[in-house]
Amino acid sequence: MRKLYFLLFFALGCKLWAQEKDYPTIAYDRWMIDFGVTHQFALNDLSLDPVTDNLFSYGSATYIELFSGTYFFNQQWGLNLDFQLGAINDGVLEREERFQNSISDTFGDQYYITKVSLTEFGRSNESSVIGGTSLGLVYRYEKARFTLLSSFDIGFRAFKVTEEAFLLKEIGTNRILNLSYTADGASGFLTTFSPRAKLMYQVKNDFYLKLDVNYSLLVSDFIVLEEFKDTVTDELTIRRIDYGKALHTIGFGIGFAFFL
Amino acid sequence: MIRKKLFRIIVLFLALDLLVACCCHCDDDAFYFSHCEIELFHLDHAGQTAVLAGSSVPKEAYGIRTRIAMAENECAVNHSNSFLFNAAYATSCDCVLNHFLVDDIVSIQVFTVNDFDAEHAANTDVSDYFMVLKDYEYIDLDMFARNGANDAANIPLIFDMFLLTPPSLNETHQFLVRVDLTDDRVLELRTDTILLN
């Protein structure tokens, strides 16, 4: 009889275990999308040279987080894909004007300066674009109406260096120099490492309001080349400004989210 | 009634004439040009751009503008088919220029008439001291003669040569520009005297 009870308990136990495997008792939302605005503050800057610093925008910037999608593969853990588009506070036109002024201040006493299109030197002239994307691992913690998401993201942020060229005609002589500023190396983007936390409050059903805070480590790795070419002797003088640096930003944002 | 009919005929004629004027007519004939005559002007390049100079120029900023006039068998013009309207009414007229050079430039040389420096006495070749400014770049006279000078689209041929090594002897100078052509003709002319100080 004892053996029979043991067999019955064993069979029941197996059935319950099997049911638990097939039909999870805890339901959770697998997909989440969220939108928001984050204001980022640069904790250090990328200033190295009074002339070439004006070839790019880096500093305090407002980033509009266009879209973020998260997939949870269990109740706690998920993967997050984030797209960002940024609006730099520092205007491109003002930056260009500062650059022109710095060229005039540096060379204006000795040369007549004429700006020429870089396409005439066989290079393309690209405009600045600020945007980025990142992929991260998310951990979810829920308490009543509050949900806390913490994540660690790795990604990149678009970062363009404007390329410029000038013709320097020496005052009082026939001498003409070509002066150009070009970017060398990985100037297309900055690699980002970003731990972040989102605190979300459930307003109604699957609709949440969110506050987020993030820190980003950005690794810049590019070189700006200042090249003087004497058009008579073809003598080339190159100055390299190495912008390899670790940059730190902190950001605070608000937005809303949906669980699907 | 007759007046109305006449008015209609006139309007129809004007409309047709305007239509014809807007059509392009390109000459199919080829035109052959020959280098004929050389003209020289002193240039002062001390400023941002070169300007025609007077009797003196800073020696580091001296240049010579050369103009080679050309004669053609026939003037190339776009004929207008219209009686009343100008062909300028045409929206576009992408005619291919059927211009050809009878004689190409083989070489361009500059000789100094006066003693120039220790290496260059009077009547010696100083072509190496002059360069042609083309598209923001200086190119030597040989390169220009081979690549830039023989373009039938540039009629007349005008180019600016700049002195890139100033003279160390004398202040008064005169240069002779010599252009050799493929038909063995030589065009040459002396500049006026110039004070290079």
GROMACS .gro file of C-alpha atoms in nm:
model
  457
    1MET     CA    1   0.000   0.000   0.000
    2ARG     CA    2   0.287   0.232   0.089
    3LYS     CA    3   0.441   0.159  -0.248
    4LEU     CA    4   0.112   0.245  -0.420
    5TYR     CA    5   0.089   0.586  -0.237
    6PHE     CA    6   0.451   0.657  -0.329
    7LEU     CA    7   0.382   0.582  -0.697
    8LEU     CA    8   0.069   0.801  -0.696
    9PHE     CA    9   0.257   1.096  -0.537
   10PHE     CA   10   0.542   1.049  -0.784
   11ALA     CA   11   0.302   1.044  -1.084
   12LEU     CA   12   0.117   1.353  -0.953
   13GLY     CA   13   0.444   1.531  -0.892
   14CYS     CA   14   0.561   1.452  -1.246
   15LYS     CA   15   0.230   1.579  -1.387
   16LEU     CA   16   0.247   1.906  -1.189
   17TRP     CA   17   0.611   1.959  -1.293
   18ALA     CA   18   0.521   1.890  -1.655
   19GLN     CA   19   0.225   2.135  -1.636
   20GLU     CA   20   0.451   2.402  -1.489
   21LYS     CA   21   0.693   2.359  -1.778
   22ASP     CA   22   0.420   2.377  -2.045
   23TYR     CA   23   0.205   2.651  -1.899
   24PRO     CA   24   0.395   2.916  -1.698
   25THR     CA   25   0.189   3.045  -1.414
   26ILE     CA   26   0.347   3.396  -1.415
   27ALA     CA   27   0.247   3.617  -1.710
   28TYR     CA   28   0.470   3.900  -1.827
   29ASP     CA   29   0.486   4.144  -2.118
   30ARG     CA   30   0.748   4.052  -2.371
   31TRP     CA   31   0.764   4.374  -2.573
   32MET     CA   32   0.802   4.733  -2.467
   33ILE     CA   33   0.845   5.046  -2.674
   34ASP     CA   34   0.919   5.386  -2.529
   35PHE     CA   35   0.969   5.742  -2.648
   36GLY     CA   36   1.127   6.032  -2.469
   37VAL     CA   37   1.354   6.333  -2.453
   38THR     CA   38   1.687   6.328  -2.276
   39HIS     CA   39   1.904   6.626  -2.196
   40GLN     CA   40   2.267   6.532  -2.189
   41PHE     CA   41   2.544   6.724  -2.018
   42ALA     CA   42   2.906   6.681  -2.117
   43LEU     CA   43   3.125   6.629  -1.811
   44ASN     CA   44   3.444   6.704  -2.003
   45ASP     CA   45   3.515   6.860  -2.343
   46LEU     CA   46   3.705   6.777  -2.659
   47SER     CA   47   3.898   7.102  -2.690
   48LEU     CA   48   4.253   7.070  -2.814
   49ASP     CA   49   4.317   7.340  -3.072
   50PRO     CA   50   4.158   7.685  -3.111
   51VAL     CA   51   4.128   7.643  -3.489
   52THR     CA   52   4.036   7.277  -3.543
   53ASP     CA   53   3.801   7.255  -3.241
   54ASN     CA   54   3.552   7.446  -3.457
   55LEU     CA   55   3.537   7.169  -3.718
   56PHE     CA   56   3.295   6.965  -3.509
   57SER     CA   57   3.028   7.014  -3.246
   58TYR     CA   58   3.074   6.857  -2.911
   59GLY     CA   59   2.941   6.979  -2.581
   60SER     CA   60   2.612   7.020  -2.403
   61ALA     CA   61   2.344   6.878  -2.631
   62THR     CA   62   1.980   6.785  -2.625
   63TYR     CA   63   1.914   6.439  -2.759
   64ILE     CA   64   1.569   6.340  -2.870
   65GLU     CA   65   1.532   5.973  -2.807
   66LEU     CA   66   1.319   5.885  -3.103
   67PHE     CA   67   1.249   5.525  -3.032
   68SER     CA   68   1.351   5.246  -2.801
   69GLY     CA   69   1.234   4.888  -2.827
   70THR     CA   70   1.284   4.617  -2.566
   71TYR     CA   71   1.225   4.245  -2.586
   72PHE     CA   72   1.206   4.050  -2.258
   73PHE     CA   73   1.300   3.687  -2.292
   74ASN     CA   74   1.190   3.622  -1.934
   75GLN     CA   75   1.032   3.825  -1.660
   76GLN     CA   76   1.353   3.996  -1.558
   77TRP     CA   77   1.590   4.002  -1.853
   78GLY     CA   78   1.562   4.152  -2.195
   79LEU     CA   79   1.741   4.315  -2.486
   80ASN     CA   80   1.704   4.683  -2.565
   81LEU     CA   81   1.759   4.857  -2.900
   82ASP     CA   82   1.774   5.233  -2.883
   83PHE     CA   83   1.775   5.499  -3.157
   84GLN     CA   84   1.869   5.859  -3.085
   85LEU     CA   85   1.869   6.183  -3.278
   86GLY     CA   86   2.039   6.488  -3.140
   87ALA     CA   87   2.007   6.863  -3.164
   88ILE     CA   88   2.330   7.035  -3.076
   89ASN     CA   89   2.296   7.358  -2.879
   90ASP     CA   90   2.603   7.495  -3.052
   91GLY     CA   91   2.481   7.618  -3.395
   92VAL     CA   92   2.664   7.503  -3.705
   93LEU     CA   93   2.664   7.853  -3.857
   94GLU     CA   94   2.817   8.009  -3.544
   95ARG     CA   95   3.077   7.734  -3.536
   96GLU     CA   96   3.164   7.792  -3.901
   97GLU     CA   97   3.190   8.166  -3.838
   98ARG     CA   98   3.424   8.100  -3.544
   99PHE     CA   99   3.632   7.875  -3.767
  100GLN     CA  100   3.655   8.140  -4.041
  101ASN     CA  101   3.751   8.401  -3.783
  102SER     CA  102   4.020   8.178  -3.637
  103ILE     CA  103   4.164   8.124  -3.988
  104SER     CA  104   4.158   8.501  -4.050
  105ASP     CA  105   4.323   8.571  -3.715
  106THR     CA  106   4.595   8.314  -3.781
  107PHE     CA  107   4.674   8.383  -4.146
  108GLY     CA  108   4.505   8.713  -4.234
  109ASP     CA  109   4.811   8.932  -4.171
  110GLN     CA  110   5.022   8.747  -4.423
  111TYR     CA  111   4.779   8.606  -4.680
  112TYR     CA  112   4.465   8.678  -4.877
  113ILE     CA  113   4.229   8.397  -4.782
  114THR     CA  114   3.982   8.238  -5.022
  115LYS     CA  115   3.761   7.951  -4.912
  116VAL     CA  116   3.739   7.680  -5.175
  117SER     CA  117   3.516   7.380  -5.193
  118LEU     CA  118   3.683   7.057  -5.090
  119THR     CA  119   3.536   6.886  -5.392
  120GLU     CA  120   3.790   7.081  -5.598
  121PHE     CA  121   4.058   6.894  -5.408
  122GLY     CA  122   3.891   6.561  -5.476
  123ARG     CA  123   3.726   6.516  -5.139
  124SER     CA  124   3.366   6.533  -5.034
  125ASN     CA  125   3.241   6.798  -4.799
  126GLU     CA  126   3.017   6.631  -4.542
  127SER     CA  127   2.782   6.807  -4.307
  128SER     CA  128   2.748   6.724  -3.940
  129VAL     CA  129   2.488   6.466  -3.839
  130ILE     CA  130   2.414   6.384  -3.478
  131GLY     CA  131   2.245   6.053  -3.415
  132GLY     CA  132   2.317   5.717  -3.269
  133THR     CA  133   2.202   5.374  -3.174
  134SER     CA  134   2.283   5.125  -2.901
  135LEU     CA  135   2.205   4.771  -2.797
  136GLY     CA  136   2.190   4.667  -2.434
  137LEU     CA  137   2.097   4.407  -2.177
  138VAL     CA  138   1.801   4.508  -1.957
  139TYR     CA  139   1.700   4.395  -1.609
  140ARG     CA  140   1.340   4.454  -1.498
  141TYR     CA  141   1.221   4.492  -1.140
  142GLU     CA  142   0.852   4.552  -1.068
  143LYS     CA  143   0.688   4.675  -0.748
  144ALA     CA  144   0.317   4.762  -0.749
  145ARG     CA  145   0.267   5.031  -1.016
  146PHE     CA  146   0.640   5.101  -1.046
  147THR     CA  147   0.881   4.930  -1.283
  148LEU     CA  148   1.255   4.986  -1.269
  149LEU     CA  149   1.459   4.902  -1.580
  150SER     CA  150   1.834   4.908  -1.557
  151SER     CA  151   2.047   4.840  -1.861
  152PHE     CA  152   2.397   4.847  -1.997
  153ASP     CA  153   2.416   4.957  -2.361
  154ILE     CA  154   2.696   4.949  -2.614
  155GLY     CA  155   2.657   5.147  -2.934
  156PHE     CA  156   2.776   5.436  -3.141
  157ARG     CA  157   2.697   5.798  -3.192
  158ALA     CA  158   2.738   5.964  -3.530
  159PHE     CA  159   3.008   6.225  -3.523
  160LYS     CA  160   3.118   6.418  -3.827
  161VAL     CA  161   3.414   6.646  -3.868
  162THR     CA  162   3.363   6.921  -4.123
  163GLU     CA  163   3.638   6.933  -4.382
  164GLU     CA  164   3.750   7.272  -4.511
  165ALA     CA  165   4.001   7.406  -4.762
  166PHE     CA  166   4.144   7.750  -4.831
  167LEU     CA  167   4.364   7.918  -5.084
  168LEU     CA  168   4.625   8.141  -4.921
  169LYS     CA  169   4.770   8.402  -5.155
  170GLU     CA  170   5.070   8.571  -4.993
  171ILE     CA  171   5.031   8.949  -4.980
  172GLY     CA  172   5.281   9.120  -5.211
  173THR     CA  173   5.414   8.806  -5.379
  174ASN     CA  174   5.316   8.538  -5.630
  175ARG     CA  175   5.328   8.263  -5.365
  176ILE     CA  176   5.010   8.056  -5.324
  177LEU     CA  177   4.948   7.790  -5.061
  178ASN     CA  178   4.670   7.536  -5.033
  179LEU     CA  179   4.549   7.494  -4.677
  180SER     CA  180   4.317   7.207  -4.597
  181TYR     CA  181   4.166   7.051  -4.287
  182THR     CA  182   4.064   6.687  -4.317
  183ALA     CA  183   3.969   6.417  -4.072
  184ASP     CA  184   4.158   6.092  -4.060
  185GLY     CA  185   4.061   5.777  -3.875
  186ALA     CA  186   3.731   5.667  -3.727
  187SER     CA  187   3.562   6.004  -3.755
  188GLY     CA  188   3.224   5.860  -3.857
  189PHE     CA  189   3.114   5.771  -3.505
  190LEU     CA  190   3.206   5.759  -3.139
  191THR     CA  191   3.176   5.428  -2.955
  192THR     CA  192   2.949   5.455  -2.652
  193PHE     CA  193   2.918   5.254  -2.331
  194SER     CA  194   2.610   5.355  -2.136
  195PRO     CA  195   2.469   5.221  -1.810
  196ARG     CA  196   2.119   5.361  -1.765
  197ALA     CA  197   1.814   5.333  -1.543
  198LYS     CA  198   1.448   5.397  -1.623
  199LEU     CA  199   1.188   5.439  -1.349
  200MET     CA  200   0.838   5.389  -1.488
  201TYR     CA  201   0.499   5.451  -1.332
  202GLN     CA  202   0.195   5.263  -1.460
  203VAL     CA  203  -0.070   5.519  -1.547
  204LYS     CA  204  -0.323   5.290  -1.711
  205ASN     CA  205  -0.305   4.928  -1.818
  206ASP     CA  206   0.003   4.910  -2.043
  207PHE     CA  207   0.074   5.283  -2.054
  208TYR     CA  208   0.361   5.410  -1.838
  209LEU     CA  209   0.534   5.743  -1.771
  210LYS     CA  210   0.907   5.721  -1.732
  211LEU     CA  211   1.204   5.909  -1.590
  212ASP     CA  212   1.548   5.801  -1.694
  213VAL     CA  213   1.906   5.874  -1.605
  214ASN     CA  214   2.208   5.761  -1.800
  215TYR     CA  215   2.581   5.793  -1.804
  216SER     CA  216   2.777   5.752  -2.127
  217LEU     CA  217   3.140   5.691  -2.189
  218LEU     CA  218   3.221   5.800  -2.546
  219VAL     CA  219   3.549   5.706  -2.705
  220SER     CA  220   3.667   5.950  -2.971
  221ASP     CA  221   3.936   5.824  -3.203
  222PHE     CA  222   4.015   6.055  -3.490
  223ILE     CA  223   4.288   6.285  -3.611
  224VAL     CA  224   4.247   6.622  -3.782
  225LEU     CA  225   4.515   6.694  -4.040
  226GLU     CA  226   4.612   7.052  -4.118
  227GLU     CA  227   4.797   7.046  -4.450
  228PHE     CA  228   4.990   7.333  -4.613
  229LYS     CA  229   5.091   7.272  -4.971
  230ASP     CA  230   5.314   7.512  -5.157
  231THR     CA  231   5.174   7.509  -5.510
  232VAL     CA  232   5.513   7.592  -5.659
  233THR     CA  233   5.746   7.353  -5.479
  234ASP     CA  234   5.476   7.098  -5.383
  235GLU     CA  235   5.628   7.109  -5.036
  236LEU     CA  236   5.375   6.968  -4.790
  237THR     CA  237   5.364   7.058  -4.421
  238ILE     CA  238   5.128   6.851  -4.208
  239ARG     CA  239   5.015   6.916  -3.851
  240ARG     CA  240   4.831   6.633  -3.677
  241ILE     CA  241   4.584   6.707  -3.399
  242ASP     CA  242   4.501   6.380  -3.226
  243TYR     CA  243   4.150   6.378  -3.081
  244GLY     CA  244   4.173   6.036  -2.917
  245LYS     CA  245   4.001   6.090  -2.583
  246ALA     CA  246   3.753   5.940  -2.335
  247LEU     CA  247   3.446   6.162  -2.300
  248HIS     CA  248   3.188   6.144  -2.024
  249THR     CA  249   2.827   6.259  -2.034
  250ILE     CA  250   2.532   6.232  -1.801
  251GLY     CA  251   2.173   6.260  -1.915
  252PHE     CA  252   1.827   6.302  -1.760
  253GLY     CA  253   1.509   6.235  -1.951
  254ILE     CA  254   1.133   6.196  -1.944
  255GLY     CA  255   0.896   6.009  -2.169
  256PHE     CA  256   0.633   5.739  -2.191
  257ALA     CA  257   0.627   5.369  -2.262
  258PHE     CA  258   0.390   5.097  -2.376
  259PHE     CA  259   0.400   4.728  -2.295
  260LEU     CA  260   0.271   4.516  -2.577
  261MET     CA  261  -1.422   9.022  -9.256
  262ILE     CA  262  -1.104   9.054  -9.468
  263ARG     CA  263  -0.940   9.255  -9.187
  264LYS     CA  264  -1.023   8.977  -8.940
  265LYS     CA  265  -0.880   8.713  -9.173
  266LEU     CA  266  -0.564   8.918  -9.227
  267PHE     CA  267  -0.527   8.960  -8.850
  268ARG     CA  268  -0.554   8.580  -8.803
  269ILE     CA  269  -0.289   8.518  -9.072
  270ILE     CA  270  -0.051   8.767  -8.905
  271VAL     CA  271  -0.103   8.608  -8.561
  272LEU     CA  272  -0.046   8.261  -8.709
  273PHE     CA  273   0.271   8.382  -8.884
  274LEU     CA  274   0.407   8.539  -8.562
  275ALA     CA  275   0.331   8.224  -8.365
  276LEU     CA  276   0.509   8.007  -8.623
  277ASP     CA  277   0.805   8.248  -8.634
  278LEU     CA  278   0.836   8.240  -8.255
  279LEU     CA  279   0.826   7.860  -8.266
  280VAL     CA  280   1.103   7.852  -8.526
  281ALA     CA  281   1.309   8.102  -8.323
  282CYS     CA  282   1.288   7.875  -8.021
  283CYS     CA  283   1.433   7.589  -8.221
  284CYS     CA  284   1.806   7.555  -8.219
  285HIS     CA  285   2.018   7.532  -8.525
  286CYS     CA  286   2.372   7.410  -8.486
  287ASP     CA  287   2.635   7.446  -8.750
  288ASP     CA  288   2.747   7.113  -8.880
  289ASP     CA  289   3.058   7.259  -9.037
  290ALA     CA  290   3.398   7.228  -8.874
  291PHE     CA  291   3.599   7.540  -8.809
  292TYR     CA  292   3.977   7.543  -8.813
  293PHE     CA  293   4.174   7.799  -8.619
  294SER     CA  294   4.534   7.896  -8.642
  295HIS     CA  295   4.757   8.076  -8.391
  296CYS     CA  296   4.838   8.412  -8.543
  297GLU     CA  297   4.958   8.689  -8.323
  298ILE     CA  298   5.096   8.726  -7.975
  299GLU     CA  299   5.028   9.011  -7.730
  300LEU     CA  300   5.197   9.061  -7.392
  301PHE     CA  301   5.090   9.259  -7.085
  302HIS     CA  302   5.267   9.317  -6.752
  303LEU     CA  303   5.085   9.189  -6.444
  304ASP     CA  304   5.102   9.297  -6.081
  305HIS     CA  305   5.005   9.009  -5.851
  306ALA     CA  306   5.075   9.181  -5.519
  307GLY     CA  307   4.704   9.188  -5.440
  308GLN     CA  308   4.454   8.906  -5.420
  309THR     CA  309   4.423   8.882  -5.797
  310ALA     CA  310   4.655   8.984  -6.079
  311VAL     CA  311   4.591   9.322  -6.241
  312LEU     CA  312   4.746   9.487  -6.544
  313ALA     CA  313   5.051   9.680  -6.431
  314GLY     CA  314   5.198  10.015  -6.519
  315SER     CA  315   5.568  10.081  -6.544
  316SER     CA  316   5.681   9.915  -6.220
  317VAL     CA  317   5.587   9.602  -6.029
  318PRO     CA  318   5.721   9.444  -5.707
  319LYS     CA  319   5.967   9.182  -5.831
  320GLU     CA  320   5.813   8.907  -5.615
  321ALA     CA  321   5.471   8.974  -5.769
  322TYR     CA  322   5.551   9.011  -6.140
  323GLY     CA  323   5.367   8.827  -6.413
  324ILE     CA  324   5.309   8.831  -6.788
  325ARG     CA  325   4.966   8.794  -6.943
  326THR     CA  326   4.993   8.634  -7.288
  327ARG     CA  327   4.717   8.659  -7.543
  328ILE     CA  328   4.745   8.463  -7.866
  329ALA     CA  329   4.499   8.581  -8.126
  330MET     CA  330   4.369   8.323  -8.371
  331ALA     CA  331   4.229   8.341  -8.721
  332GLU     CA  332   3.960   8.110  -8.842
  333ASN     CA  333   3.848   8.002  -9.185
  334GLU     CA  334   3.498   8.115  -9.108
  335CYS     CA  335   3.328   8.271  -8.808
  336ALA     CA  336   3.126   8.022  -8.610
  337VAL     CA  337   2.780   8.159  -8.541
  338ASN     CA  338   2.446   8.007  -8.460
  339HIS     CA  339   2.212   8.107  -8.739
  340SER     CA  340   1.876   8.237  -8.637
  341ASN     CA  341   1.587   8.104  -8.847
  342SER     CA  342   1.352   8.372  -8.733
  343PHE     CA  343   1.263   8.692  -8.915
  344LEU     CA  344   1.152   8.879  -8.606
  345PHE     CA  345   1.252   8.690  -8.292
  346ASN     CA  346   1.599   8.640  -8.152
  347ALA     CA  347   1.726   8.285  -8.099
  348ALA     CA  348   1.786   8.384  -7.735
  349TYR     CA  349   1.426   8.281  -7.684
  350ALA     CA  350   1.535   7.923  -7.733
  351THR     CA  351   1.524   7.726  -7.411
  352SER     CA  352   1.858   7.557  -7.468
  353CYS     CA  353   2.106   7.517  -7.747
  354ASP     CA  354   2.357   7.244  -7.674
  355CYS     CA  355   2.557   7.267  -7.991
  356VAL     CA  356   2.884   7.083  -8.003
  357LEU     CA  357   3.170   7.315  -8.091
  358ASN     CA  358   3.326   7.187  -8.408
  359HIS     CA  359   3.642   7.389  -8.352
  360PHE     CA  360   3.980   7.249  -8.432
  361LEU     CA  361   4.331   7.384  -8.411
  362VAL     CA  362   4.534   7.373  -8.729
  363ASP     CA  363   4.859   7.411  -8.539
  364ASP     CA  364   4.925   7.304  -8.180
  365ILE     CA  365   5.161   7.477  -7.942
  366VAL     CA  366   5.476   7.273  -7.892
  367SER     CA  367   5.656   7.487  -7.637
  368ILE     CA  368   5.639   7.818  -7.456
  369GLN     CA  369   5.966   7.981  -7.354
  370VAL     CA  370   6.059   8.303  -7.179
  371PHE     CA  371   6.399   8.468  -7.233
  372THR     CA  372   6.541   8.754  -7.033
  373VAL     CA  373   6.664   9.046  -7.241
  374ASN     CA  374   6.875   9.182  -6.954
  375ASP     CA  375   7.109   9.016  -6.706
  376PHE     CA  376   6.876   8.846  -6.462
  377ASP     CA  377   7.090   8.677  -6.197
  378ALA     CA  378   7.431   8.512  -6.164
  379GLU     CA  379   7.316   8.206  -6.362
  380HIS     CA  380   7.113   8.387  -6.623
  381ALA     CA  381   7.286   8.650  -6.833
  382ALA     CA  382   7.107   8.853  -7.098
  383ASN     CA  383   6.927   8.655  -7.372
  384THR     CA  384   6.915   8.331  -7.175
  385ASP     CA  385   6.617   8.109  -7.107
  386VAL     CA  386   6.439   8.184  -6.779
  387SER     CA  387   6.134   7.965  -6.850
  388ASP     CA  388   6.199   7.766  -6.532
  389TYR     CA  389   6.139   8.082  -6.330
  390PHE     CA  390   5.789   8.131  -6.471
  391MET     CA  391   5.480   7.921  -6.404
  392VAL     CA  392   5.124   7.935  -6.533
  393LEU     CA  393   4.848   7.975  -6.273
  394LYS     CA  394   4.561   7.743  -6.364
  395ASP     CA  395   4.278   7.636  -6.133
  396TYR     CA  396   4.455   7.757  -5.816
  397GLU     CA  397   4.769   7.558  -5.902
  398TYR     CA  398   5.097   7.662  -6.060
  399ILE     CA  399   5.209   7.444  -6.347
  400ASP     CA  400   5.531   7.477  -6.541
  401LEU     CA  401   5.534   7.604  -6.899
  402ASP     CA  402   5.613   7.264  -7.053
  403MET     CA  403   5.319   7.102  -6.876
  404PHE     CA  404   5.090   7.386  -6.981
  405ALA     CA  405   5.205   7.363  -7.343
  406ARG     CA  406   5.136   6.989  -7.343
  407ASN     CA  407   4.803   6.987  -7.157
  408GLY     CA  408   4.635   7.322  -7.117
  409ALA     CA  409   4.733   7.534  -7.414
  410ASN     CA  410   4.591   7.334  -7.702
  411ASP     CA  411   4.222   7.354  -7.628
  412ALA     CA  412   4.013   7.470  -7.920
  413ALA     CA  413   3.748   7.594  -7.675
  414ASN     CA  414   3.986   7.872  -7.562
  415ILE     CA  415   3.988   8.115  -7.849
  416PRO     CA  416   4.179   8.340  -7.817
  417LEU     CA  417   4.424   8.169  -7.585
  418ILE     CA  418   4.494   8.382  -7.277
  419PHE     CA  419   4.716   8.269  -6.992
  420ASP     CA  420   4.906   8.428  -6.705
  421MET     CA  421   5.268   8.339  -6.630
  422PHE     CA  422   5.411   8.446  -6.295
  423LEU     CA  423   5.774   8.500  -6.203
  424LEU     CA  424   5.845   8.283  -5.902
  425THR     CA  425   6.216   8.354  -5.865
  426PRO     CA  426   6.279   8.729  -5.859
  427PRO     CA  427   6.580   8.879  -6.035
  428SER     CA  428   6.891   8.961  -5.833
  429LEU     CA  429   7.054   9.177  -6.102
  430ASN     CA  430   6.920   9.501  -6.250
  431GLU     CA  431   6.588   9.662  -6.183
  432THR     CA  432   6.485   9.730  -6.538
  433HIS     CA  433   6.380   9.419  -6.725
  434GLN     CA  434   6.238   9.305  -7.049
  435PHE     CA  435   6.134   8.954  -7.148
  436LEU     CA  436   6.089   8.777  -7.477
  437VAL     CA  437   5.813   8.521  -7.502
  438ARG     CA  438   5.854   8.256  -7.770
  439VAL     CA  439   5.583   8.013  -7.876
  440ASP     CA  440   5.675   7.724  -8.108
  441LEU     CA  441   5.401   7.570  -8.318
  442THR     CA  442   5.367   7.232  -8.486
  443ASP     CA  443   5.379   7.387  -8.833
  444ASP     CA  444   5.731   7.515  -8.753
  445ARG     CA  445   5.616   7.871  -8.716
  446VAL     CA  446   5.741   8.070  -8.420
  447LEU     CA  447   5.545   8.346  -8.253
  448GLU     CA  448   5.757   8.574  -8.040
  449LEU     CA  449   5.734   8.916  -7.887
  450ARG     CA  450   5.922   9.127  -7.637
  451THR     CA  451   5.747   9.285  -7.344
  452ASP     CA  452   5.776   9.655  -7.281
  453THR     CA  453   6.043   9.753  -7.033
  454ILE     CA  454   5.935   9.711  -6.674
  455LEU     CA  455   6.086   9.822  -6.346
  456LEU     CA  456   6.101   9.527  -6.105
  457ASN     CA  457   6.178   9.669  -5.761
   0.00000   0.00000   0.00000
